[in-house]
Coordinates of C-alpha atoms in Angstrom, one line a residue:
X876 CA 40.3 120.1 -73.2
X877 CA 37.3 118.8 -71.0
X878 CA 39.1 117.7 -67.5
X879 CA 36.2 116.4 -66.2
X880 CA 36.7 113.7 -69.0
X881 CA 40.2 113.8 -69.0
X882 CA 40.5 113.2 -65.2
X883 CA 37.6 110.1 -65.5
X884 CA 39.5 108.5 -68.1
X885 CA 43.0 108.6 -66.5
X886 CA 41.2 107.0 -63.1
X887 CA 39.8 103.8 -65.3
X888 CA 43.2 103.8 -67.3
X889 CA 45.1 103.8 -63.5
X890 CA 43.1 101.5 -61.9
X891 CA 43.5 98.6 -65.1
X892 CA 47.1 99.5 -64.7
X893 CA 47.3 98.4 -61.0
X894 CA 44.8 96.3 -60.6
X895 CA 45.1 94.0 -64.1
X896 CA 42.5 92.0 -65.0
X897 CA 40.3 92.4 -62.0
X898 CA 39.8 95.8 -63.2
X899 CA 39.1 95.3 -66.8
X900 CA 36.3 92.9 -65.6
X901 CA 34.8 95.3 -63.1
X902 CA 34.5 97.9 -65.5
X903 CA 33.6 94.9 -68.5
X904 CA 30.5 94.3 -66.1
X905 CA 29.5 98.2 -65.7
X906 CA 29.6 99.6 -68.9
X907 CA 29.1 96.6 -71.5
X908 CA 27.2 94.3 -68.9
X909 CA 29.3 91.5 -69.5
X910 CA 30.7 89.2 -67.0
X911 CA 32.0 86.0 -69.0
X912 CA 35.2 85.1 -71.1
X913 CA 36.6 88.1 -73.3
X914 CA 38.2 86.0 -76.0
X915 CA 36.2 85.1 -78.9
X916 CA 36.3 81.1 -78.8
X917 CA 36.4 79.3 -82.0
X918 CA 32.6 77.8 -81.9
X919 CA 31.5 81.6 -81.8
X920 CA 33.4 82.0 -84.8
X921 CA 31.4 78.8 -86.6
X922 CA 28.1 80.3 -84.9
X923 CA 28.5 83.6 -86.5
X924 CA 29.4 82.2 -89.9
X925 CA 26.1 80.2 -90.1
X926 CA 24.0 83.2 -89.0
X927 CA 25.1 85.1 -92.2
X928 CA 23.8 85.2 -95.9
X929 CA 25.4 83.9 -98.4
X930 CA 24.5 87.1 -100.5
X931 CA 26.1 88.9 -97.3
X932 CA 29.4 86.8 -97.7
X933 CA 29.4 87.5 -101.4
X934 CA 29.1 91.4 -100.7
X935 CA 31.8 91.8 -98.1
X936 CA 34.4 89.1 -100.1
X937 CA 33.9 91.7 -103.3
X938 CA 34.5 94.7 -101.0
X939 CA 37.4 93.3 -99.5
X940 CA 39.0 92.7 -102.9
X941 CA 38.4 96.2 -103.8
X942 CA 40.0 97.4 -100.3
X943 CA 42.9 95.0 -100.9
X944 CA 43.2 95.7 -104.8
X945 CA 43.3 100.1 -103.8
X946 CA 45.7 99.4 -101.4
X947 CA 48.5 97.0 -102.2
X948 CA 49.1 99.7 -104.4
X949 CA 50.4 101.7 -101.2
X950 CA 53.1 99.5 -100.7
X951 CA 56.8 101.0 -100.6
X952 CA 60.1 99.4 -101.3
X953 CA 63.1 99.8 -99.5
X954 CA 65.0 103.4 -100.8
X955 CA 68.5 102.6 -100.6
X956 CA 71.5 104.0 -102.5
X957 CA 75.6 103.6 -103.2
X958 CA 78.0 106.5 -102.5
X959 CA 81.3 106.2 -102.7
X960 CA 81.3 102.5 -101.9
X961 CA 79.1 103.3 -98.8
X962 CA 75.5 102.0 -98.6
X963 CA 72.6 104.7 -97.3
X964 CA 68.9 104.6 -97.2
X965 CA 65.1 103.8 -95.6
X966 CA 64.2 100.3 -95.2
X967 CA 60.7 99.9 -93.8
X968 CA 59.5 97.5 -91.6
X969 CA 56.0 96.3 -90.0
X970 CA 54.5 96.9 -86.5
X971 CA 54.9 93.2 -85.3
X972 CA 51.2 93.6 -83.2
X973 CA 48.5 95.9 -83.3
X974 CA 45.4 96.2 -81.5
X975 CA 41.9 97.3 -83.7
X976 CA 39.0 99.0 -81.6
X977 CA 35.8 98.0 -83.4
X978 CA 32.8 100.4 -82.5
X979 CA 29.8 98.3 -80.9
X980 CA 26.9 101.0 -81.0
X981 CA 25.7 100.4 -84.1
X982 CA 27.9 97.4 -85.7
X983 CA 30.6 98.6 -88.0
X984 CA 32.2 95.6 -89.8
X985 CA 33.5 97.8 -92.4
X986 CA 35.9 99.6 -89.8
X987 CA 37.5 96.1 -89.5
X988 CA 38.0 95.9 -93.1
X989 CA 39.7 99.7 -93.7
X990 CA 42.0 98.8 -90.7
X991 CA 42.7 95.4 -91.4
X992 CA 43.2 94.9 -95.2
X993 CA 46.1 97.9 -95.1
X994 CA 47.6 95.3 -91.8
X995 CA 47.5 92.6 -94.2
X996 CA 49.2 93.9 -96.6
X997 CA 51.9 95.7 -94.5
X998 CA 52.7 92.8 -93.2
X999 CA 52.0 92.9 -89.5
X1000 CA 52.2 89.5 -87.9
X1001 CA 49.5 89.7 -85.1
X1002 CA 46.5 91.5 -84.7
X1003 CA 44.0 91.6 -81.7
X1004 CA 40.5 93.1 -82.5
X1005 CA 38.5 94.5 -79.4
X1006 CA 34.7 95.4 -79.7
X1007 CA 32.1 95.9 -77.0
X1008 CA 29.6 92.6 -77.0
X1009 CA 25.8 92.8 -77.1
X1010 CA 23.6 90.6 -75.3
X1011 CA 27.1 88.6 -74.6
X1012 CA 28.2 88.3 -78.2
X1013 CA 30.1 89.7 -80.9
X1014 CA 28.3 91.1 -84.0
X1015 CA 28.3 88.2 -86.5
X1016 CA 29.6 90.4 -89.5
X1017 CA 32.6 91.5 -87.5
X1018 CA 34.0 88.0 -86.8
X1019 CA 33.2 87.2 -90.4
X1020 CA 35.5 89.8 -91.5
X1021 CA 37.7 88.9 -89.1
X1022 CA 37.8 85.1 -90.5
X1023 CA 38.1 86.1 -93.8
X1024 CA 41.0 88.4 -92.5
X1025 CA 42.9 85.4 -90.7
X1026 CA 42.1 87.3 -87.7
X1027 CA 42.0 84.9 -84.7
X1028 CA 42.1 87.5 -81.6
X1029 CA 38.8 89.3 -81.3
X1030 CA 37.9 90.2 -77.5
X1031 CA 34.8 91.1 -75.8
X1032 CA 35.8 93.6 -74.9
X1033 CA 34.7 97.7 -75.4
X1034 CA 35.7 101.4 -74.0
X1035 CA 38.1 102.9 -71.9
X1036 CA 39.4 99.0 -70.8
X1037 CA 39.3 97.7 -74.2
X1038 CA 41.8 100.6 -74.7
X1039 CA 43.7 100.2 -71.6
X1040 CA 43.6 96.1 -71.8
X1041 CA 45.6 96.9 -75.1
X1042 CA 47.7 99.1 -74.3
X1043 CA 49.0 97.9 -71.1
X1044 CA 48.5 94.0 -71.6
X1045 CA 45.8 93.1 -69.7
X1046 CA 44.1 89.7 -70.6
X1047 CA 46.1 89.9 -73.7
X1048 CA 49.6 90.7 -75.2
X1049 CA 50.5 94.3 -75.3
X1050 CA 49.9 95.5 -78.6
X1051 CA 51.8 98.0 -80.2
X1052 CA 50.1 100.3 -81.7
X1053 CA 46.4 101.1 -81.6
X1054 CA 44.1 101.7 -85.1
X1055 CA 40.2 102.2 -85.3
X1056 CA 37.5 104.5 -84.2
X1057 CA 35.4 105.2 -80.6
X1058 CA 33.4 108.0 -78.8
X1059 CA 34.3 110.3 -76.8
X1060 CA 35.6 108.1 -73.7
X1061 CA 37.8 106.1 -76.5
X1062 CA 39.7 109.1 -78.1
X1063 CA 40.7 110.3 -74.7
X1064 CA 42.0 107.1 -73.7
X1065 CA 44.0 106.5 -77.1
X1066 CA 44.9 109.8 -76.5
X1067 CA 46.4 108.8 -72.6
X1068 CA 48.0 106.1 -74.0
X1069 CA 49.8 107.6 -76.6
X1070 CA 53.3 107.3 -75.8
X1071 CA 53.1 103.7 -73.6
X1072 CA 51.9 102.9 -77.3
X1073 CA 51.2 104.2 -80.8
X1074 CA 47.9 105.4 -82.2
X1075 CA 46.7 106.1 -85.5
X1076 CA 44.5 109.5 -85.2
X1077 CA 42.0 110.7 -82.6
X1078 CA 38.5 110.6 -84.5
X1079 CA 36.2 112.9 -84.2
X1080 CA 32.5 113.6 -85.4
X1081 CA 32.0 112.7 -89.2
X1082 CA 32.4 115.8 -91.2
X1083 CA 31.7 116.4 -95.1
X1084 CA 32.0 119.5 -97.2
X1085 CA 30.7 119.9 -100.9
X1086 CA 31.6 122.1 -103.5
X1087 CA 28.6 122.4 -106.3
X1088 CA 28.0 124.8 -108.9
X1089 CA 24.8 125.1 -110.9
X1090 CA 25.1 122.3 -113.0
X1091 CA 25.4 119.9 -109.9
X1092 CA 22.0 118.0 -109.1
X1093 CA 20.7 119.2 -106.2
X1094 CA 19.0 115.7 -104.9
X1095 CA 22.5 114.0 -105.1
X1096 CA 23.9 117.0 -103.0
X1097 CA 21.5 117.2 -100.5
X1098 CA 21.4 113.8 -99.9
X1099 CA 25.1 113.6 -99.4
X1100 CA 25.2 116.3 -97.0
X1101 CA 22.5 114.6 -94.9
X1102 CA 24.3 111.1 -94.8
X1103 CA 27.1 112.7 -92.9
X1104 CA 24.8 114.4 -90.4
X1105 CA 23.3 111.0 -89.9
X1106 CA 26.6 109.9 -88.2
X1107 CA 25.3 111.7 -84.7
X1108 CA 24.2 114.9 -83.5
X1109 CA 27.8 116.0 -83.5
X1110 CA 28.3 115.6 -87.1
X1111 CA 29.1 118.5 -89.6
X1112 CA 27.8 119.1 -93.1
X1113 CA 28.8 122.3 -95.4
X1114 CA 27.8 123.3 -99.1
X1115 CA 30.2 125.7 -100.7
X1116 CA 28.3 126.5 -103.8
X1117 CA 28.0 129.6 -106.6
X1118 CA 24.5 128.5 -107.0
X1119 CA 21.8 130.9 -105.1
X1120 CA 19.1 128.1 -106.2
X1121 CA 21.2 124.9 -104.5
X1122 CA 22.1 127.2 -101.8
X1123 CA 17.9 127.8 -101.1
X1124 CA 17.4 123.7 -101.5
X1125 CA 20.4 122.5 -99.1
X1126 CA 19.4 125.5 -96.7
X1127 CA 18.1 122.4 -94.1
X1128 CA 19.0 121.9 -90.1
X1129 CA 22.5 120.8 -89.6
X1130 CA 23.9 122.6 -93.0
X1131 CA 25.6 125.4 -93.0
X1132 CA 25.7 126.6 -96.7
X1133 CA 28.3 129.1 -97.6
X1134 CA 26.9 131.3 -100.4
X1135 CA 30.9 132.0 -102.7
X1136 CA 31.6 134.5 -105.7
X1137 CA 33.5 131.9 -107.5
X1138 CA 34.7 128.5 -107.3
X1139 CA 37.8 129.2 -105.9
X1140 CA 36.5 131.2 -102.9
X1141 CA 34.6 127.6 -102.6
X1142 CA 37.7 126.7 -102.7
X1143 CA 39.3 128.8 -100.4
X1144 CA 36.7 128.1 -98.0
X1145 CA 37.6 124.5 -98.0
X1146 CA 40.8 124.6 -96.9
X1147 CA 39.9 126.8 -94.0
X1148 CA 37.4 124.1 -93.0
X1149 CA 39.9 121.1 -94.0
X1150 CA 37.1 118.9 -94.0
X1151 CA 36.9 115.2 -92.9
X1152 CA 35.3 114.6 -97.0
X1153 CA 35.4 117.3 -99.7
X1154 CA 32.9 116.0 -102.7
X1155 CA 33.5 118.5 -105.9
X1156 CA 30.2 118.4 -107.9
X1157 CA 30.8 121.2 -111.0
X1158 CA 31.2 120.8 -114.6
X1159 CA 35.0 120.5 -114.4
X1160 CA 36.0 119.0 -110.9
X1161 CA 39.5 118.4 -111.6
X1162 CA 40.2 121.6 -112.4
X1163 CA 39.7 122.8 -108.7
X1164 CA 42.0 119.8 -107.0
X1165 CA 45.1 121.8 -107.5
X1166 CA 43.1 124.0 -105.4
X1167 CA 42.9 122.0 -102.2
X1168 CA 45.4 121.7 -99.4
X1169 CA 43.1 120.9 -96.6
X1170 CA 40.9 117.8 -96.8
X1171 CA 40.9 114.0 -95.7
X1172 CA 39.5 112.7 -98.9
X1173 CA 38.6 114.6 -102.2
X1174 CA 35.9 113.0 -104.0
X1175 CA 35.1 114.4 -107.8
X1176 CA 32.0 114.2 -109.9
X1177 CA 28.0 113.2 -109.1
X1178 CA 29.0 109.3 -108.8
X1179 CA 31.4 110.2 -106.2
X1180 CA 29.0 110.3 -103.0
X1181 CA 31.0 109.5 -99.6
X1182 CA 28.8 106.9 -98.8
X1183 CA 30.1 105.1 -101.4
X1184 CA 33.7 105.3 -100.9
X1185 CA 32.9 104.5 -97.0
X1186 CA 31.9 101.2 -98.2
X1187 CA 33.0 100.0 -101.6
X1188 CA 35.2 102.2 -103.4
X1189 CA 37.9 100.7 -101.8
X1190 CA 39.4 104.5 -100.8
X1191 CA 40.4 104.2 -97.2
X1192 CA 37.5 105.7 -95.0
X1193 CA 39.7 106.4 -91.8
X1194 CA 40.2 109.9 -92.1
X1195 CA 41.3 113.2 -90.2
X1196 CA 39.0 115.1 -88.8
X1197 CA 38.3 118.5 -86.5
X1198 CA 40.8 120.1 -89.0
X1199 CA 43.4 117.7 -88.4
X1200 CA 43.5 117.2 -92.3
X1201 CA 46.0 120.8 -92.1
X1202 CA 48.4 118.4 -90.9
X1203 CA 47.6 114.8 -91.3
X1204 CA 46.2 112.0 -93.8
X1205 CA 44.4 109.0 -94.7
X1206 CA 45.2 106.2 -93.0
X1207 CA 47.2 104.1 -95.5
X1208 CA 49.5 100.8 -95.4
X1209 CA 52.7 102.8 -94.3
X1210 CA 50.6 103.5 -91.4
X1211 CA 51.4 100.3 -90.0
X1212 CA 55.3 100.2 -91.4
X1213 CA 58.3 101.8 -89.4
X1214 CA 61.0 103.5 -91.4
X1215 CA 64.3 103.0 -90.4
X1216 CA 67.3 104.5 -91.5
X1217 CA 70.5 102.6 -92.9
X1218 CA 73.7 103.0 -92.8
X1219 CA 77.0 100.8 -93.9
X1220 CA 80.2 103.3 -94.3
X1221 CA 83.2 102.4 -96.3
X1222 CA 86.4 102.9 -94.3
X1223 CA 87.2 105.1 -97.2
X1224 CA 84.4 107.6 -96.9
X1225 CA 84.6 107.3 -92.8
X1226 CA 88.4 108.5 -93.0
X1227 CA 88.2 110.9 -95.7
X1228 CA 85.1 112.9 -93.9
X1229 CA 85.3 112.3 -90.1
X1230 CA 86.8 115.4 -89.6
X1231 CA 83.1 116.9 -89.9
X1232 CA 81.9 115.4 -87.1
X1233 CA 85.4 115.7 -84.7
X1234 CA 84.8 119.2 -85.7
X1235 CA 81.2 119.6 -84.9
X1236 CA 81.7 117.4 -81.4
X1237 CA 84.0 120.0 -80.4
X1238 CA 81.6 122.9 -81.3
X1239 CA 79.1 120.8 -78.8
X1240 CA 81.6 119.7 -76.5
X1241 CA 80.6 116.2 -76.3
X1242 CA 84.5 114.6 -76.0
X1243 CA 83.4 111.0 -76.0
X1244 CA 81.8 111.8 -79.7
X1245 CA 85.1 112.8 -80.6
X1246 CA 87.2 110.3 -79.6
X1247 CA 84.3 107.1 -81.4
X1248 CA 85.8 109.3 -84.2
X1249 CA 89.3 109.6 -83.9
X1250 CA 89.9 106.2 -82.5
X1251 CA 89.3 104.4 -86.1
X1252 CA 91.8 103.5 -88.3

């Protein structure tokens, strides 16, 4: 834990706490250099449309089919079942409001569309979209996607206060739960937040792993690796190959290639890693999925390249990272549902097997339990 950055976050996320709006404006003016209205007004909207394409508007429409068309797929019924006239089960329900951080650095409309097709389709009812503004605006492709989303909130708004703004209703209704991507300053404040509301994952540095034999083409692997690393300087990249050759042509600054005895030591090797993307490029990748524990995403064969499913594929690009894929997934439309449980009890089956719990609320001493129990007739 870094408590220099800890400690600097938790001052910005306390004073926007106690001193509202004002704060989130002060701190608006220092870090994005913007000192006007945060909410996207409707003429902005009409602006940006015009300013894009129509090849542009073509591209992202088909990519948002192929996000929705992957994903409404995802969608769970309620599980309920009968015993002994008694009704049991899951029903799931949507977050009613959710808040989407939208990097501003370098533009990323597509985060907007892997967060909120899967809203969409969940169900959730209101959605606020925050992004930091440059040169006063909103990048044009964002609010497009936003339009095409039905997405009406979109604030000016970036950093530790568009985080903390969200979270604590400042300048906008509280949102729920939090989704989407930052740097450093954003993780820790999703991350100091967590709790007032939900979050989806803390995001770290892109990350990709490959495992190639000899028969993979070494341009296609190479270049794979090096899209990753062009994420940031943080970024990871590793080859896991049987192939001395591939292993001599990846051998570049940034990869680390991993020189294995077999395919499942590649393997292996993987799911100590538990990489952010795991591309398989040999002559039987399916063979090793069974394999795999560890990984975000598990992409098979040469026309499999992460680019590709960051953008098009329709696969879900919000992914674990830092090895968090040991215990956590892709983000996916029951991200943004709520299980609940359900229970309606038959007088019948109540009667016939209270004595369970009398029993065990005497074993815990909790007499109140007891009597909710014995007092039914």
């Amino acid at each position: 834990m870094n408590f220099e950055l800890e400690s600097y976050v938790a001052q910005i996320l306390k004073d926007i706490r106690e001193k509202g709006i004002e704060a989130v404006k002060e701190y608006s003016r220092k870090f994005d250099g913007y000192d006007g209205e945060f909410l996207v007004s409707e003429e902005e909207f009409e602006e940006a449309e015009r300013q894009i394409p129509e090849k542009d508007k073509k591209i992202i429409k088909r990519t948002i089919e192929r996000i929705w068309e992957y994903h409404e797929k995802q969608l769970e019924n309620d599980k309920l079942y009968i015993k002994n006239a008694s009704l049991y089960g899951i029903i799931y329900k949507p977050v009613r409001r959710i808040g989407i951080y939208v990097p501003g650095g370098k533009p990323l409309p597509s985060t907007l569309m892997m967060v909120g097709v899967p809203a969409k389709i969940a169900g959730v009812k209101e959605i606020a979209v925050t992004t930091p503004p440059k040169n006063g605006k909103v990048n044009p492709y964002v609010l497009y996607v936003a339009k095409l989303l039905g997405i009406k909130e979109v604030y000016k708004l970036g950093g530790i206060q568009a985080i903390g703004a969200m979270a604590y209703g400042i300048g906008m209704k509280k949102v729920d739960k939090i989704f989407g991507p930052g740097n450093k300053f954003v993780n820790e404040a999703k991350r100091q937040v967590f709790g007032v509301v939900g979050i989806d994952s803390l995001a770290g540095p892109s990350e990709i792993a490959v495992i190639a034999d000899e028969s993979a083409n070494k341009e296609y692997v190479l270049y794979d690796l090096l899209s990753q690393l062009e994420h940031g300087k943080d970024s990871k990249a590793w080859l896991l190959t049987t192939s001395r050759e591939l292993a001599e042509y990846c051998s570049r600054d940034g990869i680390e290639v991993v020189l294995c005895k077999s395919l499942e030591e590649c393997a292996e090797k993987a799911n100590e890693i538990a990489p952010e993307h795991l591309e398989i490029i040999t002559k039987e990748p399916l063979k090793l999925v069974d394999l795999i524990e560890n990984a975000g995403a598990i992409y098979l064969g040469e026309y499999t390249p992460v680019p590709a499913a960051d953008y098009f594929l329709g696969v879900n690009h919000v992914l674990p990272t830092g090895g968090a894929a040991k215990f956590s997934g892709v983000l996916t439309v029951m991200d943004f549902m709520k299980r609940i449980s359900l229970a309606y009890v038959s007088r019948e089956e109540f009667l016939a097997e209270r004595y369970l719990g009398i029993r065990l609320a005497e074993i815990e001493g909790l007499e109140m339990h007891k009597k909710s129990m014995e007092v039914r007739r």
